[in-house]
Amino acid sequence: MKQPGEELQETVTELDDRAVVDYLLRNPEFFIRNARVVEEMRVPHPVRGTVSLVEWHMARSRNHINQLEENMTLLMEQASTNESLFYRLLHLQARLASAHSLDEFLSRFHRWARELGLAGRNDSSFP
């Protein structure tokens, strides 16, 4: 249960936080005018106690960069997989286009499916 003054304190803090955020959004030059103070500001840190605002911002930027690099790696891996699949399908299309009968077409298609490990699937795509 909250003490009588705690709820009021939370409201005042929220109003103060909101007022500070609004002020900074309206006055982005604040950080230029007060560069020395910004360098001296300390932010609570869960492991190191406190860190400078600059260190805090740099750590957040490093984390963001690491996430972007991980995403880029995943995208490149997916692009490589997609490229491989594209060429397999292109080769399949050429093989199927040169079939002279439906039986030959299906035979080539089933061979391709087996090569990819798709044979034996209970799917309407593979009659």
mmCIF file of N, CA and C in Angstrom:
data_model
loop_
_atom_site.group_PDB
_atom_site.id
_atom_site.type_symbol
_atom_site.label_atom_id
_atom_site.label_comp_id
_atom_site.label_asym_id
_atom_site.label_seq_id
_atom_site.Cartn_x
_atom_site.Cartn_y
_atom_site.Cartn_z
ATOM 1 N N MET A 1 0.840 -1.175 0.000
ATOM 2 C CA MET A 1 0.000 0.000 0.000
ATOM 3 C C MET A 1 0.883 1.235 0.000
ATOM 4 N N LYS A 2 0.490 2.250 -0.745
ATOM 5 C CA LYS A 2 1.287 3.471 -0.840
ATOM 6 C C LYS A 2 1.032 4.375 0.360
ATOM 7 N N GLN A 3 2.083 5.054 0.753
ATOM 8 C CA GLN A 3 1.961 6.044 1.809
ATOM 9 C C GLN A 3 1.258 7.269 1.232
ATOM 10 N N PRO A 4 0.657 8.115 2.073
ATOM 11 C CA PRO A 4 -0.108 9.260 1.570
ATOM 12 C C PRO A 4 0.675 10.174 0.633
ATOM 13 N N GLY A 5 1.924 10.406 0.874
ATOM 14 C CA GLY A 5 2.694 11.329 0.042
ATOM 15 C C GLY A 5 3.271 10.713 -1.217
ATOM 16 N N GLU A 6 3.330 9.373 -1.290
ATOM 17 C CA GLU A 6 3.952 8.699 -2.434
ATOM 18 C C GLU A 6 3.217 8.967 -3.732
ATOM 19 N N GLU A 7 1.890 8.897 -3.703
ATOM 20 C CA GLU A 7 1.112 9.104 -4.923
ATOM 21 C C GLU A 7 1.306 10.523 -5.434
ATOM 22 N N LEU A 8 1.310 11.490 -4.522
ATOM 23 C CA LEU A 8 1.533 12.880 -4.911
ATOM 24 C C LEU A 8 2.932 13.033 -5.491
ATOM 25 N N GLN A 9 3.928 12.394 -4.873
ATOM 26 C CA GLN A 9 5.304 12.468 -5.361
ATOM 27 C C GLN A 9 5.404 11.895 -6.765
ATOM 28 N N GLU A 10 4.733 10.760 -7.049
ATOM 29 C CA GLU A 10 4.751 10.169 -8.389
ATOM 30 C C GLU A 10 4.146 11.127 -9.400
ATOM 31 N N THR A 11 3.048 11.791 -9.043
ATOM 32 C CA THR A 11 2.400 12.742 -9.944
ATOM 33 C C THR A 11 3.319 13.918 -10.221
ATOM 34 N N VAL A 12 3.970 14.438 -9.182
ATOM 35 C CA VAL A 12 4.892 15.559 -9.358
ATOM 36 C C VAL A 12 6.053 15.139 -10.239
ATOM 37 N N THR A 13 6.597 13.939 -10.026
ATOM 38 C CA THR A 13 7.701 13.446 -10.847
ATOM 39 C C THR A 13 7.273 13.322 -12.297
ATOM 40 N N GLU A 14 6.078 12.757 -12.534
ATOM 41 C CA GLU A 14 5.589 12.625 -13.904
ATOM 42 C C GLU A 14 5.443 13.990 -14.554
ATOM 43 N N LEU A 15 4.891 14.949 -13.807
ATOM 44 C CA LEU A 15 4.740 16.291 -14.356
ATOM 45 C C LEU A 15 6.105 16.904 -14.624
ATOM 46 N N ASP A 16 7.044 16.713 -13.705
ATOM 47 C CA ASP A 16 8.384 17.248 -13.905
ATOM 48 C C ASP A 16 9.050 16.596 -15.112
ATOM 49 N N ASP A 17 8.952 15.268 -15.224
ATOM 50 C CA ASP A 17 9.538 14.570 -16.371
ATOM 51 C C ASP A 17 8.919 15.076 -17.663
ATOM 52 N N ARG A 18 7.608 15.193 -17.669
ATOM 53 C CA ARG A 18 6.910 15.651 -18.865
ATOM 54 C C ARG A 18 7.343 17.078 -19.213
ATOM 55 N N ALA A 19 7.458 17.924 -18.194
ATOM 56 C CA ALA A 19 7.860 19.309 -18.426
ATOM 57 C C ALA A 19 9.280 19.371 -18.991
ATOM 58 N N VAL A 20 10.170 18.545 -18.452
ATOM 59 C CA VAL A 20 11.551 18.525 -18.950
ATOM 60 C C VAL A 20 11.584 18.052 -20.397
ATOM 61 N N VAL A 21 10.886 16.966 -20.694
ATOM 62 C CA VAL A 21 10.850 16.442 -22.062
ATOM 63 C C VAL A 21 10.284 17.490 -23.012
ATOM 64 N N ASP A 22 9.170 18.113 -22.629
ATOM 65 C CA ASP A 22 8.570 19.153 -23.482
ATOM 66 C C ASP A 22 9.547 20.297 -23.715
ATOM 67 N N TYR A 23 10.233 20.726 -22.644
ATOM 68 C CA TYR A 23 11.190 21.819 -22.777
ATOM 69 C C TYR A 23 12.314 21.442 -23.742
ATOM 70 N N LEU A 24 12.866 20.242 -23.577
ATOM 71 C CA LEU A 24 13.976 19.820 -24.440
ATOM 72 C C LEU A 24 13.533 19.677 -25.892
ATOM 73 N N LEU A 25 12.318 19.212 -26.108
ATOM 74 C CA LEU A 25 11.817 19.106 -27.480
ATOM 75 C C LEU A 25 11.622 20.481 -28.109
ATOM 76 N N ARG A 26 11.202 21.437 -27.306
ATOM 77 C CA ARG A 26 11.006 22.802 -27.823
ATOM 78 C C ARG A 26 12.324 23.569 -27.938
ATOM 79 N N ASN A 27 13.353 23.140 -27.215
ATOM 80 C CA ASN A 27 14.627 23.865 -27.165
ATOM 81 C C ASN A 27 15.804 22.926 -27.422
ATOM 82 N N PRO A 28 15.927 22.386 -28.635
ATOM 83 C CA PRO A 28 17.009 21.428 -28.898
ATOM 84 C C PRO A 28 18.403 22.038 -28.747
ATOM 85 N N GLU A 29 18.510 23.356 -28.806
ATOM 86 C CA GLU A 29 19.814 24.000 -28.648
ATOM 87 C C GLU A 29 20.282 23.995 -27.193
ATOM 88 N N PHE A 30 19.445 23.518 -26.276
ATOM 89 C CA PHE A 30 19.813 23.432 -24.863
ATOM 90 C C PHE A 30 21.153 22.730 -24.696
ATOM 91 N N PHE A 31 21.342 21.636 -25.404
ATOM 92 C CA PHE A 31 22.563 20.851 -25.247
ATOM 93 C C PHE A 31 23.782 21.576 -25.801
ATOM 94 N N ILE A 32 23.586 22.433 -26.774
ATOM 95 C CA ILE A 32 24.700 23.230 -27.306
ATOM 96 C C ILE A 32 25.052 24.331 -26.313
ATOM 97 N N ARG A 33 24.023 25.015 -25.811
ATOM 98 C CA ARG A 33 24.261 26.101 -24.848
ATOM 99 C C ARG A 33 24.874 25.578 -23.551
ATOM 100 N N ASN A 34 24.609 24.348 -23.204
ATOM 101 C CA ASN A 34 25.032 23.799 -21.916
ATOM 102 C C ASN A 34 25.934 22.579 -22.082
ATOM 103 N N ALA A 35 26.810 22.627 -23.054
ATOM 104 C CA ALA A 35 27.663 21.474 -23.372
ATOM 105 C C ALA A 35 28.468 21.001 -22.161
ATOM 106 N N ARG A 36 29.026 21.912 -21.400
ATOM 107 C CA ARG A 36 29.853 21.519 -20.252
ATOM 108 C C ARG A 36 29.004 20.787 -19.205
ATOM 109 N N VAL A 37 27.816 21.272 -18.951
ATOM 110 C CA VAL A 37 26.937 20.636 -17.966
ATOM 111 C C VAL A 37 26.529 19.244 -18.453
ATOM 112 N N VAL A 38 26.249 19.134 -19.740
ATOM 113 C CA VAL A 38 25.859 17.837 -20.305
ATOM 114 C C VAL A 38 26.975 16.822 -20.100
ATOM 115 N N GLU A 39 28.224 17.248 -20.287
ATOM 116 C CA GLU A 39 29.359 16.345 -20.099
ATOM 117 C C GLU A 39 29.492 15.895 -18.645
ATOM 118 N N GLU A 40 29.014 16.711 -17.718
ATOM 119 C CA GLU A 40 29.118 16.386 -16.294
ATOM 120 C C GLU A 40 27.924 15.583 -15.775
ATOM 121 N N MET A 41 26.852 15.510 -16.555
ATOM 122 C CA MET A 41 25.649 14.792 -16.103
ATOM 123 C C MET A 41 25.953 13.313 -15.934
ATOM 124 N N ARG A 42 25.381 12.722 -14.903
ATOM 125 C CA ARG A 42 25.561 11.304 -14.622
ATOM 126 C C ARG A 42 24.201 10.619 -14.714
ATOM 127 N N VAL A 43 24.207 9.402 -15.274
ATOM 128 C CA VAL A 43 22.986 8.619 -15.450
ATOM 129 C C VAL A 43 23.148 7.328 -14.656
ATOM 130 N N PRO A 44 22.111 6.911 -13.916
ATOM 131 C CA PRO A 44 22.212 5.645 -13.183
ATOM 132 C C PRO A 44 22.490 4.483 -14.140
ATOM 133 N N HIS A 45 23.373 3.591 -13.695
ATOM 134 C CA HIS A 45 23.727 2.421 -14.502
ATOM 135 C C HIS A 45 23.577 1.191 -13.619
ATOM 136 N N PRO A 46 22.912 0.133 -14.109
ATOM 137 C CA PRO A 46 22.642 -1.031 -13.258
ATOM 138 C C PRO A 46 23.892 -1.756 -12.769
ATOM 139 N N VAL A 47 24.997 -1.664 -13.491
ATOM 140 C CA VAL A 47 26.207 -2.392 -13.104
ATOM 141 C C VAL A 47 27.269 -1.449 -12.551
ATOM 142 N N ARG A 48 27.480 -0.331 -13.224
ATOM 143 C CA ARG A 48 28.585 0.563 -12.868
ATOM 144 C C ARG A 48 28.186 1.686 -11.914
ATOM 145 N N GLY A 49 26.975 1.683 -11.432
ATOM 146 C CA GLY A 49 26.531 2.747 -10.530
ATOM 147 C C GLY A 49 25.983 3.923 -11.313
ATOM 148 N N THR A 50 26.905 4.753 -11.824
ATOM 149 C CA THR A 50 26.503 5.854 -12.703
ATOM 150 C C THR A 50 27.512 5.981 -13.830
ATOM 151 N N VAL A 51 27.053 6.533 -14.938
ATOM 152 C CA VAL A 51 27.931 6.816 -16.075
ATOM 153 C C VAL A 51 27.582 8.203 -16.584
ATOM 154 N N SER A 52 28.508 8.790 -17.333
ATOM 155 C CA SER A 52 28.213 10.104 -17.894
ATOM 156 C C SER A 52 27.136 9.967 -18.959
ATOM 157 N N LEU A 53 26.440 11.054 -19.214
ATOM 158 C CA LEU A 53 25.400 11.057 -20.237
ATOM 159 C C LEU A 53 25.992 10.688 -21.591
ATOM 160 N N VAL A 54 27.213 11.155 -21.849
ATOM 161 C CA VAL A 54 27.886 10.835 -23.111
ATOM 162 C C VAL A 54 28.159 9.332 -23.194
ATOM 163 N N GLU A 55 28.686 8.736 -22.111
ATOM 164 C CA GLU A 55 28.932 7.286 -22.094
ATOM 165 C C GLU A 55 27.635 6.508 -22.280
ATOM 166 N N TRP A 56 26.586 6.962 -21.618
ATOM 167 C CA TRP A 56 25.281 6.300 -21.715
ATOM 168 C C TRP A 56 24.788 6.325 -23.153
ATOM 169 N N HIS A 57 24.902 7.496 -23.784
ATOM 170 C CA HIS A 57 24.455 7.631 -25.174
ATOM 171 C C HIS A 57 25.314 6.763 -26.103
ATOM 172 N N MET A 58 26.619 6.746 -25.872
ATOM 173 C CA MET A 58 27.503 5.931 -26.707
ATOM 174 C C MET A 58 27.198 4.442 -26.540
ATOM 175 N N ALA A 59 26.913 4.012 -25.326
ATOM 176 C CA ALA A 59 26.580 2.601 -25.092
ATOM 177 C C ALA A 59 25.289 2.240 -25.819
ATOM 178 N N ARG A 60 24.307 3.129 -25.765
ATOM 179 C CA ARG A 60 23.053 2.880 -26.490
ATOM 180 C C ARG A 60 23.315 2.820 -27.993
ATOM 181 N N SER A 61 24.162 3.707 -28.484
ATOM 182 C CA SER A 61 24.490 3.709 -29.916
ATOM 183 C C SER A 61 25.209 2.429 -30.309
ATOM 184 N N ARG A 62 26.154 1.975 -29.477
ATOM 185 C CA ARG A 62 26.862 0.724 -29.760
ATOM 186 C C ARG A 62 25.895 -0.454 -29.802
ATOM 187 N N ASN A 63 24.977 -0.500 -28.849
ATOM 188 C CA ASN A 63 23.984 -1.581 -28.840
ATOM 189 C C ASN A 63 23.131 -1.542 -30.098
ATOM 190 N N HIS A 64 22.735 -0.344 -30.491
ATOM 191 C CA HIS A 64 21.915 -0.196 -31.702
ATOM 192 C C HIS A 64 22.709 -0.644 -32.933
ATOM 193 N N ILE A 65 23.968 -0.255 -33.006
ATOM 194 C CA ILE A 65 24.821 -0.656 -34.133
ATOM 195 C C ILE A 65 24.978 -2.174 -34.157
ATOM 196 N N ASN A 66 25.192 -2.786 -32.990
ATOM 197 C CA ASN A 66 25.312 -4.250 -32.926
ATOM 198 C C ASN A 66 24.049 -4.931 -33.424
ATOM 199 N N GLN A 67 22.889 -4.405 -33.031
ATOM 200 C CA GLN A 67 21.623 -4.976 -33.506
ATOM 201 C C GLN A 67 21.502 -4.828 -35.020
ATOM 202 N N LEU A 68 21.878 -3.666 -35.540
ATOM 203 C CA LEU A 68 21.817 -3.452 -36.985
ATOM 204 C C LEU A 68 22.761 -4.399 -37.723
ATOM 205 N N GLU A 69 23.955 -4.608 -37.167
ATOM 206 C CA GLU A 69 24.905 -5.532 -37.795
ATOM 207 C C GLU A 69 24.367 -6.959 -37.784
ATOM 208 N N GLU A 70 23.738 -7.368 -36.680
ATOM 209 C CA GLU A 70 23.140 -8.705 -36.623
ATOM 210 C C GLU A 70 22.030 -8.837 -37.660
ATOM 211 N N ASN A 71 21.201 -7.799 -37.761
ATOM 212 C CA ASN A 71 20.126 -7.821 -38.762
ATOM 213 C C ASN A 71 20.697 -7.901 -40.170
ATOM 214 N N MET A 72 21.762 -7.150 -40.423
ATOM 215 C CA MET A 72 22.390 -7.158 -41.746
ATOM 216 C C MET A 72 22.932 -8.552 -42.064
ATOM 217 N N THR A 73 23.555 -9.188 -41.085
ATOM 218 C CA THR A 73 24.075 -10.542 -41.283
ATOM 219 C C THR A 73 22.943 -11.508 -41.613
ATOM 220 N N LEU A 74 21.846 -11.427 -40.860
ATOM 221 C CA LEU A 74 20.698 -12.300 -41.128
ATOM 222 C C LEU A 74 20.118 -12.043 -42.516
ATOM 223 N N LEU A 75 20.038 -10.772 -42.897
ATOM 224 C CA LEU A 75 19.516 -10.440 -44.226
ATOM 225 C C LEU A 75 20.425 -10.979 -45.325
ATOM 226 N N MET A 76 21.736 -10.889 -45.121
ATOM 227 C CA MET A 76 22.675 -11.396 -46.122
ATOM 228 C C MET A 76 22.583 -12.920 -46.225
ATOM 229 N N GLU A 77 22.427 -13.593 -45.090
ATOM 230 C CA GLU A 77 22.266 -15.052 -45.117
ATOM 231 C C GLU A 77 20.988 -15.429 -45.855
ATOM 232 N N GLN A 78 19.913 -14.691 -45.582
ATOM 233 C CA GLN A 78 18.647 -14.970 -46.254
ATOM 234 C C GLN A 78 18.762 -14.687 -47.749
ATOM 235 N N ALA A 79 19.465 -13.623 -48.108
ATOM 236 C CA ALA A 79 19.658 -13.303 -49.528
ATOM 237 C C ALA A 79 20.425 -14.417 -50.227
ATOM 238 N N SER A 80 21.424 -14.964 -49.563
ATOM 239 C CA SER A 80 22.193 -16.065 -50.141
ATOM 240 C C SER A 80 21.309 -17.297 -50.341
ATOM 241 N N THR A 81 20.486 -17.597 -49.345
ATOM 242 C CA THR A 81 19.552 -18.723 -49.457
ATOM 243 C C THR A 81 18.577 -18.493 -50.602
ATOM 244 N N ASN A 82 18.053 -17.272 -50.687
ATOM 245 C CA ASN A 82 17.109 -16.940 -51.759
ATOM 246 C C ASN A 82 17.766 -17.046 -53.136
ATOM 247 N N GLU A 83 19.020 -16.607 -53.231
ATOM 248 C CA GLU A 83 19.730 -16.688 -54.509
ATOM 249 C C GLU A 83 19.903 -18.148 -54.928
ATOM 250 N N SER A 84 20.291 -18.983 -53.984
ATOM 251 C CA SER A 84 20.461 -20.405 -54.274
ATOM 252 C C SER A 84 19.149 -21.025 -54.740
ATOM 253 N N LEU A 85 18.072 -20.720 -54.049
ATOM 254 C CA LEU A 85 16.759 -21.242 -54.433
ATOM 255 C C LEU A 85 16.349 -20.724 -55.812
ATOM 256 N N PHE A 86 16.624 -19.449 -56.073
ATOM 257 C CA PHE A 86 16.295 -18.868 -57.376
ATOM 258 C C PHE A 86 16.969 -19.647 -58.503
ATOM 259 N N TYR A 87 18.269 -19.930 -58.349
ATOM 260 C CA TYR A 87 18.984 -20.646 -59.411
ATOM 261 C C TYR A 87 18.513 -22.095 -59.540
ATOM 262 N N ARG A 88 18.155 -22.719 -58.427
ATOM 263 C CA ARG A 88 17.600 -24.075 -58.501
ATOM 264 C C ARG A 88 16.278 -24.067 -59.267
ATOM 265 N N LEU A 89 15.438 -23.089 -58.963
ATOM 266 C CA LEU A 89 14.148 -22.997 -59.649
ATOM 267 C C LEU A 89 14.328 -22.625 -61.118
ATOM 268 N N LEU A 90 15.309 -21.787 -61.412
ATOM 269 C CA LEU A 90 15.590 -21.422 -62.802
ATOM 270 C C LEU A 90 16.025 -22.658 -63.590
ATOM 271 N N HIS A 91 16.893 -23.462 -62.979
ATOM 272 C CA HIS A 91 17.350 -24.701 -63.611
ATOM 273 C C HIS A 91 16.174 -25.664 -63.795
ATOM 274 N N LEU A 92 15.315 -25.769 -62.771
ATOM 275 C CA LEU A 92 14.128 -26.628 -62.875
ATOM 276 C C LEU A 92 13.238 -26.160 -64.015
ATOM 277 N N GLN A 93 13.019 -24.877 -64.095
ATOM 278 C CA GLN A 93 12.157 -24.334 -65.150
ATOM 279 C C GLN A 93 12.699 -24.695 -66.524
ATOM 280 N N ALA A 94 14.011 -24.594 -66.700
ATOM 281 C CA ALA A 94 14.619 -24.942 -67.993
ATOM 282 C C ALA A 94 14.440 -26.435 -68.277
ATOM 283 N N ARG A 95 14.653 -27.276 -67.257
ATOM 284 C CA ARG A 95 14.475 -28.723 -67.447
ATOM 285 C C ARG A 95 13.027 -29.075 -67.765
ATOM 286 N N LEU A 96 12.092 -28.444 -67.075
ATOM 287 C CA LEU A 96 10.675 -28.737 -67.319
ATOM 288 C C LEU A 96 10.226 -28.222 -68.686
ATOM 289 N N ALA A 97 10.751 -27.074 -69.085
ATOM 290 C CA ALA A 97 10.353 -26.492 -70.379
ATOM 291 C C ALA A 97 10.809 -27.354 -71.548
ATOM 292 N N SER A 98 11.886 -28.105 -71.353
ATOM 293 C CA SER A 98 12.393 -28.933 -72.456
ATOM 294 C C SER A 98 11.772 -30.334 -72.476
ATOM 295 N N ALA A 99 10.858 -30.610 -71.557
ATOM 296 C CA ALA A 99 10.187 -31.925 -71.539
ATOM 297 C C ALA A 99 9.280 -32.038 -72.759
ATOM 298 N N HIS A 100 9.239 -33.237 -73.331
ATOM 299 C CA HIS A 100 8.448 -33.458 -74.545
ATOM 300 C C HIS A 100 7.077 -34.060 -74.261
ATOM 301 N N SER A 101 6.834 -34.461 -73.016
ATOM 302 C CA SER A 101 5.530 -35.043 -72.680
ATOM 303 C C SER A 101 5.228 -34.748 -71.217
ATOM 304 N N LEU A 102 3.994 -34.955 -70.854
ATOM 305 C CA LEU A 102 3.597 -34.755 -69.465
ATOM 306 C C LEU A 102 4.322 -35.743 -68.555
ATOM 307 N N ASP A 103 4.467 -36.982 -68.995
ATOM 308 C CA ASP A 103 5.177 -37.980 -68.186
ATOM 309 C C ASP A 103 6.626 -37.565 -67.954
ATOM 310 N N GLU A 104 7.277 -37.090 -69.011
ATOM 311 C CA GLU A 104 8.669 -36.636 -68.875
ATOM 312 C C GLU A 104 8.736 -35.416 -67.947
ATOM 313 N N PHE A 105 7.773 -34.519 -68.092
ATOM 314 C CA PHE A 105 7.679 -33.330 -67.238
ATOM 315 C C PHE A 105 7.580 -33.754 -65.772
ATOM 316 N N LEU A 106 6.642 -34.664 -65.472
ATOM 317 C CA LEU A 106 6.454 -35.124 -64.097
ATOM 318 C C LEU A 106 7.671 -35.877 -63.583
ATOM 319 N N SER A 107 8.293 -36.663 -64.448
ATOM 320 C CA SER A 107 9.492 -37.401 -64.059
ATOM 321 C C SER A 107 10.607 -36.430 -63.663
ATOM 322 N N ARG A 108 10.814 -35.409 -64.478
ATOM 323 C CA ARG A 108 11.849 -34.407 -64.168
ATOM 324 C C ARG A 108 11.513 -33.649 -62.878
ATOM 325 N N PHE A 109 10.236 -33.345 -62.733
ATOM 326 C CA PHE A 109 9.814 -32.623 -61.536
ATOM 327 C C PHE A 109 10.048 -33.463 -60.282
ATOM 328 N N HIS A 110 9.682 -34.732 -60.328
ATOM 329 C CA HIS A 110 9.878 -35.622 -59.179
ATOM 330 C C HIS A 110 11.363 -35.834 -58.883
ATOM 331 N N ARG A 111 12.182 -35.927 -59.918
ATOM 332 C CA ARG A 111 13.629 -36.074 -59.718
ATOM 333 C C ARG A 111 14.170 -34.836 -58.993
ATOM 334 N N TRP A 112 13.735 -33.683 -59.457
ATOM 335 C CA TRP A 112 14.155 -32.423 -58.818
ATOM 336 C C TRP A 112 13.716 -32.403 -57.352
ATOM 337 N N ALA A 113 12.488 -32.818 -57.088
ATOM 338 C CA ALA A 113 11.970 -32.838 -55.716
ATOM 339 C C ALA A 113 12.790 -33.779 -54.839
ATOM 340 N N ARG A 114 13.166 -34.949 -55.386
ATOM 341 C CA ARG A 114 13.997 -35.888 -54.617
ATOM 342 C C ARG A 114 15.367 -35.282 -54.328
ATOM 343 N N GLU A 115 15.950 -34.611 -55.315
ATOM 344 C CA GLU A 115 17.267 -33.993 -55.126
ATOM 345 C C GLU A 115 17.235 -32.942 -54.017
ATOM 346 N N LEU A 116 16.104 -32.275 -53.868
ATOM 347 C CA LEU A 116 15.962 -31.266 -52.818
ATOM 348 C C LEU A 116 15.480 -31.852 -51.501
ATOM 349 N N GLY A 117 15.218 -33.144 -51.494
ATOM 350 C CA GLY A 117 14.733 -33.766 -50.271
ATOM 351 C C GLY A 117 13.250 -33.549 -50.053
ATOM 352 N N LEU A 118 12.538 -33.224 -51.118
ATOM 353 C CA LEU A 118 11.100 -32.991 -51.003
ATOM 354 C C LEU A 118 10.285 -34.224 -51.355
ATOM 355 N N ALA A 119 10.924 -35.236 -51.867
ATOM 356 C CA ALA A 119 10.201 -36.447 -52.267
ATOM 357 C C ALA A 119 9.619 -37.122 -51.044
ATOM 358 N N GLY A 120 8.463 -37.742 -51.222
ATOM 359 C CA GLY A 120 7.823 -38.452 -50.131
ATOM 360 C C GLY A 120 6.890 -37.580 -49.322
ATOM 361 N N ARG A 121 6.816 -36.306 -49.657
ATOM 362 C CA ARG A 121 5.881 -35.429 -48.958
ATOM 363 C C ARG A 121 4.468 -35.774 -49.377
ATOM 364 N N ASN A 122 3.572 -35.705 -48.458
ATOM 365 C CA ASN A 122 2.169 -35.968 -48.758
ATOM 366 C C ASN A 122 1.514 -34.624 -49.050
ATOM 367 N N ASP A 123 1.751 -34.129 -50.240
ATOM 368 C CA ASP A 123 1.320 -32.792 -50.615
ATOM 369 C C ASP A 123 0.729 -32.857 -52.009
ATOM 370 N N SER A 124 -0.294 -32.086 -52.258
ATOM 371 C CA SER A 124 -0.941 -32.125 -53.570
ATOM 372 C C SER A 124 -0.030 -31.596 -54.673
ATOM 373 N N SER A 125 1.065 -30.928 -54.312
ATOM 374 C CA SER A 125 2.000 -30.424 -55.318
ATOM 375 C C SER A 125 2.821 -31.540 -55.940
ATOM 376 N N PHE A 126 2.876 -32.697 -55.280
ATOM 377 C CA PHE A 126 3.700 -33.802 -55.749
ATOM 378 C C PHE A 126 2.830 -35.047 -55.936
ATOM 379 N N PRO A 127 2.060 -35.102 -57.049
ATOM 380 C CA PRO A 127 1.156 -36.252 -57.263
ATOM 381 C C PRO A 127 1.904 -37.543 -57.514
#
